[in-house]
PDB file of C-alpha atoms in Angstrom:
ATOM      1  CA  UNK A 900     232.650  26.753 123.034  1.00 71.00           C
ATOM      2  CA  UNK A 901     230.167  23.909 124.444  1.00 75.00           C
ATOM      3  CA  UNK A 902     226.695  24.390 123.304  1.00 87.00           C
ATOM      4  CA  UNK A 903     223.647  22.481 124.522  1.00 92.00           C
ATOM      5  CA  UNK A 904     220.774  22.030 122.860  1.00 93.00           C
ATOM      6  CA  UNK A 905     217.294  20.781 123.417  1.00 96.00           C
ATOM      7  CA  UNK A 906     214.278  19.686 121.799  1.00 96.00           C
ATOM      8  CA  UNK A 907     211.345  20.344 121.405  1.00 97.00           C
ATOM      9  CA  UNK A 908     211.034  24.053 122.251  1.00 95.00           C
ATOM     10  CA  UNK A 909     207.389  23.665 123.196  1.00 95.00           C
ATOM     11  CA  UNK A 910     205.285  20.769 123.828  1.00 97.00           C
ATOM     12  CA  UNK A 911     201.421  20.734 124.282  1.00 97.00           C
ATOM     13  CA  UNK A 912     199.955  17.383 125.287  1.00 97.00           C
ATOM     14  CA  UNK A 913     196.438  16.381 127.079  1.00 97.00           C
ATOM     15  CA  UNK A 914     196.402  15.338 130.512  1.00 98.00           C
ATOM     16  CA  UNK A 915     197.643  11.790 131.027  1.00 98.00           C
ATOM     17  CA  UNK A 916     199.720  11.787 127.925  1.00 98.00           C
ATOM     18  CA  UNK A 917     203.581  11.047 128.035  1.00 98.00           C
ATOM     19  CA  UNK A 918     206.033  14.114 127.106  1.00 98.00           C
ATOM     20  CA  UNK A 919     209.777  13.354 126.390  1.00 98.00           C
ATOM     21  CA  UNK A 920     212.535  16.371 126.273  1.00 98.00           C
ATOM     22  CA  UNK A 921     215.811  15.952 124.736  1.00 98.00           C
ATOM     23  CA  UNK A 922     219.180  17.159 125.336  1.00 97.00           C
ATOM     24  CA  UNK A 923     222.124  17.110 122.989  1.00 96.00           C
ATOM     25  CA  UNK A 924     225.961  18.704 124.222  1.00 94.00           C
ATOM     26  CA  UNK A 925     228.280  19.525 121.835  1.00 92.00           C
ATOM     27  CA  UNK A 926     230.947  18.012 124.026  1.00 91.00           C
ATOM     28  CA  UNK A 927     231.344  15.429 126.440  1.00 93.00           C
ATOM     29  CA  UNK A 928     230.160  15.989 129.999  1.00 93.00           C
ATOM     30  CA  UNK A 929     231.108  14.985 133.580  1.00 92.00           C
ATOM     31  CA  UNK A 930     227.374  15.267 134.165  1.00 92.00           C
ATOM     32  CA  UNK A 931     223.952  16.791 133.677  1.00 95.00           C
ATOM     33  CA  UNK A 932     221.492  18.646 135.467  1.00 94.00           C
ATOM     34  CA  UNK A 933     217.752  19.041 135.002  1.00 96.00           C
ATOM     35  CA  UNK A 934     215.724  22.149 136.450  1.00 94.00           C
ATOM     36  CA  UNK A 935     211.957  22.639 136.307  1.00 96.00           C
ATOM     37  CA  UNK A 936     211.094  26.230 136.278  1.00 94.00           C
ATOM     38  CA  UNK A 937     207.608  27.228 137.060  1.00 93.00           C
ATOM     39  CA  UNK A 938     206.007  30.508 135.447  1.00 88.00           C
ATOM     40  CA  UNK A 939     207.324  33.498 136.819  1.00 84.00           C
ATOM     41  CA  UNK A 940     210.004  31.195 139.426  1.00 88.00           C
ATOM     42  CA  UNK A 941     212.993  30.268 139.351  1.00 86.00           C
ATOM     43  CA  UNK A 942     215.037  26.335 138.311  1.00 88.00           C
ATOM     44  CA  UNK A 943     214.328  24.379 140.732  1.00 89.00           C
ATOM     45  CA  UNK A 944     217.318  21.137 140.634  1.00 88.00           C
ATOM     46  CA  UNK A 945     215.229  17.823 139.510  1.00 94.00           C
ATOM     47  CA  UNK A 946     218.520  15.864 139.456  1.00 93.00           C
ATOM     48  CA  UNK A 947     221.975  15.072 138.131  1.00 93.00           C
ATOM     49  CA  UNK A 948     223.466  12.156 136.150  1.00 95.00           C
ATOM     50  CA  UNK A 949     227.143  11.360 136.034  1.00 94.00           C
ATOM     51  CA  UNK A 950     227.662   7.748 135.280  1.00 96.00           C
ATOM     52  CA  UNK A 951     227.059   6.677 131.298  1.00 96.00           C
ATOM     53  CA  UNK A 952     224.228   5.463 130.580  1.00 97.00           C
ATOM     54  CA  UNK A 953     222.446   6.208 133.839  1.00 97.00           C
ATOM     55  CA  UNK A 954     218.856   6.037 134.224  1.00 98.00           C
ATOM     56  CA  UNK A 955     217.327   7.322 137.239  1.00 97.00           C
ATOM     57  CA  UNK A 956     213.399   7.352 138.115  1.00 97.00           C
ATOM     58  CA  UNK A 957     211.463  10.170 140.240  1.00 96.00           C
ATOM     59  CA  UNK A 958     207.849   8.896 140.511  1.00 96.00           C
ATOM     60  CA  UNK A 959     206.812   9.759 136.890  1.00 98.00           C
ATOM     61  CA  UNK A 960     209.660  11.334 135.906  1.00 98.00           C
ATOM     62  CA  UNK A 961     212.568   8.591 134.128  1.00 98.00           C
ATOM     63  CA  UNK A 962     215.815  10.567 133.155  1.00 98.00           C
ATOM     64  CA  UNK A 963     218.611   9.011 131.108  1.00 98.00           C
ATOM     65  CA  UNK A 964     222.292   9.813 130.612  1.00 97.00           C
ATOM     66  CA  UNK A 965     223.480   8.578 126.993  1.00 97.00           C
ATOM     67  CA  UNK A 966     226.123   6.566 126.777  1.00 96.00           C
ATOM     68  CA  UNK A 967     228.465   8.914 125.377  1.00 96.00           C
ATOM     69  CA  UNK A 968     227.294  11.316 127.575  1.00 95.00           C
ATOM     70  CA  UNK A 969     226.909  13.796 125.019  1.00 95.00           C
ATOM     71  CA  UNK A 970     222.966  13.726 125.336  1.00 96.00           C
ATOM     72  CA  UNK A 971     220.350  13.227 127.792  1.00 98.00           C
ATOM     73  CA  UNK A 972     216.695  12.867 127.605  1.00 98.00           C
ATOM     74  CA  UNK A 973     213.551  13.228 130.292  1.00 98.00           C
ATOM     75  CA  UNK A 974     210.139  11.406 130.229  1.00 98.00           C
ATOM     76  CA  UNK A 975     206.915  11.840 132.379  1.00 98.00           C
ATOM     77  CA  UNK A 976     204.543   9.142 132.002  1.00 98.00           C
ATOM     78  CA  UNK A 977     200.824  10.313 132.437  1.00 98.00           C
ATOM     79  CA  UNK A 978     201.147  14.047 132.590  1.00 98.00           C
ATOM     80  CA  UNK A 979     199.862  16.045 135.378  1.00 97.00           C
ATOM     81  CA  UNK A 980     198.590  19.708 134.754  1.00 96.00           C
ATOM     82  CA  UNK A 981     201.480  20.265 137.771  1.00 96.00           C
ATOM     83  CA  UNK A 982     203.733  19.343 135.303  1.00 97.00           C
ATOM     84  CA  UNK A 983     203.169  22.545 133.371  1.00 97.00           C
ATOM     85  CA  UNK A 984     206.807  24.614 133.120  1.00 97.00           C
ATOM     86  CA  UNK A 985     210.111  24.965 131.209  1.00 96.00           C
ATOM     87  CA  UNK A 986     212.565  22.200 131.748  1.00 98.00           C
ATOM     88  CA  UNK A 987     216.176  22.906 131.148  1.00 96.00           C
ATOM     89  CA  UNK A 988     219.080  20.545 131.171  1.00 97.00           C
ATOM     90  CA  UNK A 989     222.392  21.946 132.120  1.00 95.00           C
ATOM     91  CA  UNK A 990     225.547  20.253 130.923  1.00 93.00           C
ATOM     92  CA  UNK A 991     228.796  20.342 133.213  1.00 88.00           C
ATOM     93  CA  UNK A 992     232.574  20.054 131.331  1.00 81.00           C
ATOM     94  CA  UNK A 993     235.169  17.853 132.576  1.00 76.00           C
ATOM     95  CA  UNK A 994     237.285  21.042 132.740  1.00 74.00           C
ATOM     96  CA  UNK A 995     235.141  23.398 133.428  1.00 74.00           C
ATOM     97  CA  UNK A 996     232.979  24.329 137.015  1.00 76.00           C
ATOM     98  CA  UNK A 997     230.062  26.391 135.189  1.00 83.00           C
ATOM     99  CA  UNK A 998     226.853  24.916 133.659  1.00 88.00           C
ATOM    100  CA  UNK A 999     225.685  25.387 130.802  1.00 90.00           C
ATOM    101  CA  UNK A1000     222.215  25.786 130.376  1.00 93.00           C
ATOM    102  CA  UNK A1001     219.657  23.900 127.286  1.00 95.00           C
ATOM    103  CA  UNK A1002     216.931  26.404 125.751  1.00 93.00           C
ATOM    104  CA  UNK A1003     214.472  25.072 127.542  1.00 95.00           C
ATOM    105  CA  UNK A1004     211.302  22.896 126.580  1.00 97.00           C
ATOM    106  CA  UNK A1005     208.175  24.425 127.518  1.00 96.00           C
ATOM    107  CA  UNK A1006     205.039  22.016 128.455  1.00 97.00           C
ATOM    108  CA  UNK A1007     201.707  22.530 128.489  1.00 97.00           C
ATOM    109  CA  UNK A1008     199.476  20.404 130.006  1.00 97.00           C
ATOM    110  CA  UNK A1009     195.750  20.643 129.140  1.00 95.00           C
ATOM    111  CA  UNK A1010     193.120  19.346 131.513  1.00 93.00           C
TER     112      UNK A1010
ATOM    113  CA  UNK B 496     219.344  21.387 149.824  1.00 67.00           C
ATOM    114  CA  UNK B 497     221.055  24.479 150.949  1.00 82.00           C
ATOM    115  CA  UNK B 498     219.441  27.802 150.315  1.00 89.00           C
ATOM    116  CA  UNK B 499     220.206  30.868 148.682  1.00 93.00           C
ATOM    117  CA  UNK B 500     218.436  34.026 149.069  1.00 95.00           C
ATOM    118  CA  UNK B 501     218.582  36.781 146.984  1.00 96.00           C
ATOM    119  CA  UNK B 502     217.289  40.689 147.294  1.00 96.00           C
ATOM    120  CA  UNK B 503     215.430  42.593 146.807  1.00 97.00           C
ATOM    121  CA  UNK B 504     213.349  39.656 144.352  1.00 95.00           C
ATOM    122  CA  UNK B 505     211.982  42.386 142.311  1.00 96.00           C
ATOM    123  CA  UNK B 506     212.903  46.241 141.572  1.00 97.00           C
ATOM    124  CA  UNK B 507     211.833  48.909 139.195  1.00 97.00           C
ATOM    125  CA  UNK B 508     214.400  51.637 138.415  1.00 96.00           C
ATOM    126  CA  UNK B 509     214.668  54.451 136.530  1.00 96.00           C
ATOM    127  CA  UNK B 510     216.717  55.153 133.100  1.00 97.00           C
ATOM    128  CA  UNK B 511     220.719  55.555 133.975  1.00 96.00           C
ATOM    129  CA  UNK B 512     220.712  54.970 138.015  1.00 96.00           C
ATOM    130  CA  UNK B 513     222.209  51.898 139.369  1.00 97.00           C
ATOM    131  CA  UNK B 514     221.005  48.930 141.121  1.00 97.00           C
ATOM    132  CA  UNK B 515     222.499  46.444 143.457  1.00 97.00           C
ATOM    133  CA  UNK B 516     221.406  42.833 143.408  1.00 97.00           C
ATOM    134  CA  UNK B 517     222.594  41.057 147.104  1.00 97.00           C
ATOM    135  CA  UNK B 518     222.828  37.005 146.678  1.00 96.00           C
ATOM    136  CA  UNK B 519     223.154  35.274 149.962  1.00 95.00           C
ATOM    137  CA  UNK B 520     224.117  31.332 150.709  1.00 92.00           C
ATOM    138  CA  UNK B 521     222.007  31.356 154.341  1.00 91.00           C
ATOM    139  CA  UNK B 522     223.595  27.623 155.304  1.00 86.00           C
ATOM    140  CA  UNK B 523     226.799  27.396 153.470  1.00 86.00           C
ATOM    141  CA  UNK B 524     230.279  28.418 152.700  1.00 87.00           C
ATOM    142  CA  UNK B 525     229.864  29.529 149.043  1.00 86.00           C
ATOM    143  CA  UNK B 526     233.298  29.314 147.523  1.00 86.00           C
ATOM    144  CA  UNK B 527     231.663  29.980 143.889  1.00 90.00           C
ATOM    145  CA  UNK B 528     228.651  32.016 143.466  1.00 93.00           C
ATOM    146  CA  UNK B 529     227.538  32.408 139.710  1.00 94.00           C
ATOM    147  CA  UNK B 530     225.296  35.102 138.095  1.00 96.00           C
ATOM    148  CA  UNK B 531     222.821  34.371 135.244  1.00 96.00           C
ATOM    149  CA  UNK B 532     220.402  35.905 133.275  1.00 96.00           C
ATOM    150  CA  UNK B 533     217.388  35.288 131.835  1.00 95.00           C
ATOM    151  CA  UNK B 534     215.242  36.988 129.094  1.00 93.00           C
ATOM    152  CA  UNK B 535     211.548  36.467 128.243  1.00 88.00           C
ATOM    153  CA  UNK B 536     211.261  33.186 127.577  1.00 86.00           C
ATOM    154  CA  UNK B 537     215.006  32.347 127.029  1.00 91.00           C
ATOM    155  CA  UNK B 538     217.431  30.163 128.619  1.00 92.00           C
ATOM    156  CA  UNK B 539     219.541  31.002 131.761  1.00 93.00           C
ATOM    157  CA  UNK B 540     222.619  33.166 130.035  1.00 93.00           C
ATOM    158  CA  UNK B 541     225.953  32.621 132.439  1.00 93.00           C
ATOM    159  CA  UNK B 542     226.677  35.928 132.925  1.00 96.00           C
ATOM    160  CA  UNK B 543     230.019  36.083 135.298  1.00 95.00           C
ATOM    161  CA  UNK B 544     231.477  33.281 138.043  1.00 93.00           C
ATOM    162  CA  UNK B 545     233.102  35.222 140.763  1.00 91.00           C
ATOM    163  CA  UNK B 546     235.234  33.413 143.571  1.00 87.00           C
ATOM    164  CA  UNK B 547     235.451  35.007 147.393  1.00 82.00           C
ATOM    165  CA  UNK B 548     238.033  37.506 146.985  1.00 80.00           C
ATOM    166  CA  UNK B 549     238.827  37.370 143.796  1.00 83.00           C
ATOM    167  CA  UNK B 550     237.985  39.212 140.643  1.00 87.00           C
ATOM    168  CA  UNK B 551     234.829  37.710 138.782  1.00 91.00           C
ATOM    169  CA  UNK B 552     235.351  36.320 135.690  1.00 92.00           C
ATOM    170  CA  UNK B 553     232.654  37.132 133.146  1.00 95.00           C
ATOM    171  CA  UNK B 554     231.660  35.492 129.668  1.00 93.00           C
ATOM    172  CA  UNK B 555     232.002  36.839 126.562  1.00 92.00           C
ATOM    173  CA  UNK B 556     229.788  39.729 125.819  1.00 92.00           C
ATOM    174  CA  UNK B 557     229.362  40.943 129.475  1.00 95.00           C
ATOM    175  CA  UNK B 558     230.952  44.325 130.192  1.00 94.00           C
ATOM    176  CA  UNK B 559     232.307  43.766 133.602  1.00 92.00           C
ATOM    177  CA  UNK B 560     232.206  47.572 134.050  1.00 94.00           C
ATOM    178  CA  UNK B 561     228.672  47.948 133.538  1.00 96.00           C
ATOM    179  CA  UNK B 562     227.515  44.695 135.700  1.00 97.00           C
ATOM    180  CA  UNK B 563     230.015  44.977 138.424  1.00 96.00           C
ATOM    181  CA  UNK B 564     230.478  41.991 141.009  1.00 94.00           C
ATOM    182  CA  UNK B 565     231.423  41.729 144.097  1.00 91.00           C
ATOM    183  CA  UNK B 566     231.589  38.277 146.231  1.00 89.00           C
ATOM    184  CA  UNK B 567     233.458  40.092 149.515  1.00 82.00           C
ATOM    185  CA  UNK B 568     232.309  36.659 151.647  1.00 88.00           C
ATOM    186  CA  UNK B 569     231.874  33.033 151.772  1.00 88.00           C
ATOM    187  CA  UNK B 570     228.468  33.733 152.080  1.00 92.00           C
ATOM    188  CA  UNK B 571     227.414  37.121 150.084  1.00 93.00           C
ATOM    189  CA  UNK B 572     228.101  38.386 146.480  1.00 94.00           C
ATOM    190  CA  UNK B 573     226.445  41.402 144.867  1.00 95.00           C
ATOM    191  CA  UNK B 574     225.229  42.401 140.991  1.00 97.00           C
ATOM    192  CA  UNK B 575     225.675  46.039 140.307  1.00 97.00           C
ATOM    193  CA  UNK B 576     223.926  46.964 137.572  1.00 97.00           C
ATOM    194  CA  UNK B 577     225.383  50.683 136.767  1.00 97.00           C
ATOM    195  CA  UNK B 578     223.693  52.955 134.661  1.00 96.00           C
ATOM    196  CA  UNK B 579     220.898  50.896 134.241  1.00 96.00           C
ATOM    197  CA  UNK B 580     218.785  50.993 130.634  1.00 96.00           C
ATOM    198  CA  UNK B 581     215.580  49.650 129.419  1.00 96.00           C
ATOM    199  CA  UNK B 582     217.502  46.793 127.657  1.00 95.00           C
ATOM    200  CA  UNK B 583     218.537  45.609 130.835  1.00 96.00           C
ATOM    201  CA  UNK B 584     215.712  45.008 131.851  1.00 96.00           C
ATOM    202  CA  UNK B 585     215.800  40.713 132.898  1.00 96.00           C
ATOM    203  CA  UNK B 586     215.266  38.660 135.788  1.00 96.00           C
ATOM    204  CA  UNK B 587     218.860  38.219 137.347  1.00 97.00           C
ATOM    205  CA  UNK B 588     219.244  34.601 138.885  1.00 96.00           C
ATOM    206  CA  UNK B 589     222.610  33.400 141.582  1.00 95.00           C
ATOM    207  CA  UNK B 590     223.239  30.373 142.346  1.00 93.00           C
ATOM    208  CA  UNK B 591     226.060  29.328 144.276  1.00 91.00           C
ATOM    209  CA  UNK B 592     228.627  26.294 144.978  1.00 86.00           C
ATOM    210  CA  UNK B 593     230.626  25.051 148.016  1.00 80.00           C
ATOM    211  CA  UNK B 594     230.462  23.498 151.038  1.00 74.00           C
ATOM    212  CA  UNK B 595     230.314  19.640 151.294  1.00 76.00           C
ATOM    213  CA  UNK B 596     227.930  20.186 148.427  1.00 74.00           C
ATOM    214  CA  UNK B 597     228.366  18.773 144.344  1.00 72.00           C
ATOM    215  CA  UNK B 598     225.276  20.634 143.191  1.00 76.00           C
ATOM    216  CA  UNK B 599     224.445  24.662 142.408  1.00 82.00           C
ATOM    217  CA  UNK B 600     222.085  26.261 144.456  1.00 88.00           C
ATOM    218  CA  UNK B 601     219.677  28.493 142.704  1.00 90.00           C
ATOM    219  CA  UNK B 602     218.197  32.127 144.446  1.00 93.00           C
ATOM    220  CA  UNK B 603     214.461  33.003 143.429  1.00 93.00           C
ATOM    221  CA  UNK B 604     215.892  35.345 141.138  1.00 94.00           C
ATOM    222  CA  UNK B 605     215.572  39.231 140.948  1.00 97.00           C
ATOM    223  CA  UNK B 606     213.052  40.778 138.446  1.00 96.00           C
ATOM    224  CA  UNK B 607     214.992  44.288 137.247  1.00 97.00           C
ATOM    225  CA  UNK B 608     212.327  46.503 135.203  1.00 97.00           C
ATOM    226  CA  UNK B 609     214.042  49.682 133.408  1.00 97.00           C
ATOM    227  CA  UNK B 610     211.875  52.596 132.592  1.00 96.00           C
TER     228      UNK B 610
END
């Protein structure tokens, strides 16, 4: 069945440094979803990519859909301690209505 | 975005009763509502997609008789968890689908601590 991955599992980084996660499908999607999930909340929907090779900007946040959208990635320039959580990409099937979720990269953001 | 409630967001039971998890789409017509769980720092873990008035359809390793669903409105499904153990113990996320929307709609989740 599809699998999604995602890299790192944890990142630590100082306070104005960048932090990149990656996300890798073991299929092709129709599109992907990324979720920020606080400590002790719940994903919250950051966005969703559906063209190839899209690249879409939130303030500090740049996320890009590979061209064979099979993998995705998302960088925040200048990290914020705000930016401390667990992001997730979820991957969507073509045939399929469910999402699957990535393991998660954890970030830690020290002041 | 729409919004989707969910109740009660946190419950502790004891060993072997059963507990009821309500997921509510407050400003939509949710044709899908999905159920997922999440362990200690884990992933979200699809458990089941149910449909209004349909049976739910769960993934592989889910017993649909122990987490029984019901999704009896456009607007309401519900997570029994029956005979509840320790090793259930998770926090139970819904989202649901539908409407003029493309996107899911995550609840705050429900905390479930087994004793």
């Amino acid at each position: 069945g599809q699998q999604v991955m995602q890299i790192p599992q944890y990142q630590h980084v100082q306070e104005g440094e960048d932090f990149t996660t990656y996300c890798n499908s073991s299929t092709t999607l129709s599109n992907i979803q990324w979720y920020k999930q606080r400590p002790g909340g719940h994903p919250v929907f950051l966005i969703q990519l559906v063209k190839s090779g899209e690249v879409k900007k939130q303030k500090r946040l740049t996320f890009q859909f590979g061209e064979a959208k099979k993998n995705s990635s998302l960088h925040i320039t200048a990290t914020q301690t705000t930016d401390v959580g667990t992001y997730f990409c979820a991957g969507k099937e073509d045939s399929s209505y469910k999402l699957i979720f990535g393991s998660g990269t954890r970030l830690l953001v020290r002041p | 975005g729409a919004v989707v409630s969910q109740h009660p967001s946190r419950v502790i039971c004891k060993s072997g009763t059963s507990v009821k998890i309500e997921c509510r789409s407050l400003d939509f017509q949710a044709t899908t509502m999905f159920w997922y769980r999440q362990f200690p720092k884990q992933s979200l873990m699809l458990m089941a997609t149910s449909n209004e008035g349909s049976k739910a359809t769960y993934e592989q390793g889910v017993e649909k008789d122990k987490f029984l669903i019901n999704h009896a409105s456009l607007t309401l499904s519900t997570l029994t968890v029956t005979s509840a153990h320790p090793e259930d113990s998770s926090f139970y996320i819904c989202s649901a689908w539908g409407g003029n929307y493309n996107e899911q709609f995550f609840g705050p989740g429900t905390r479930l601590t087994v004793l």
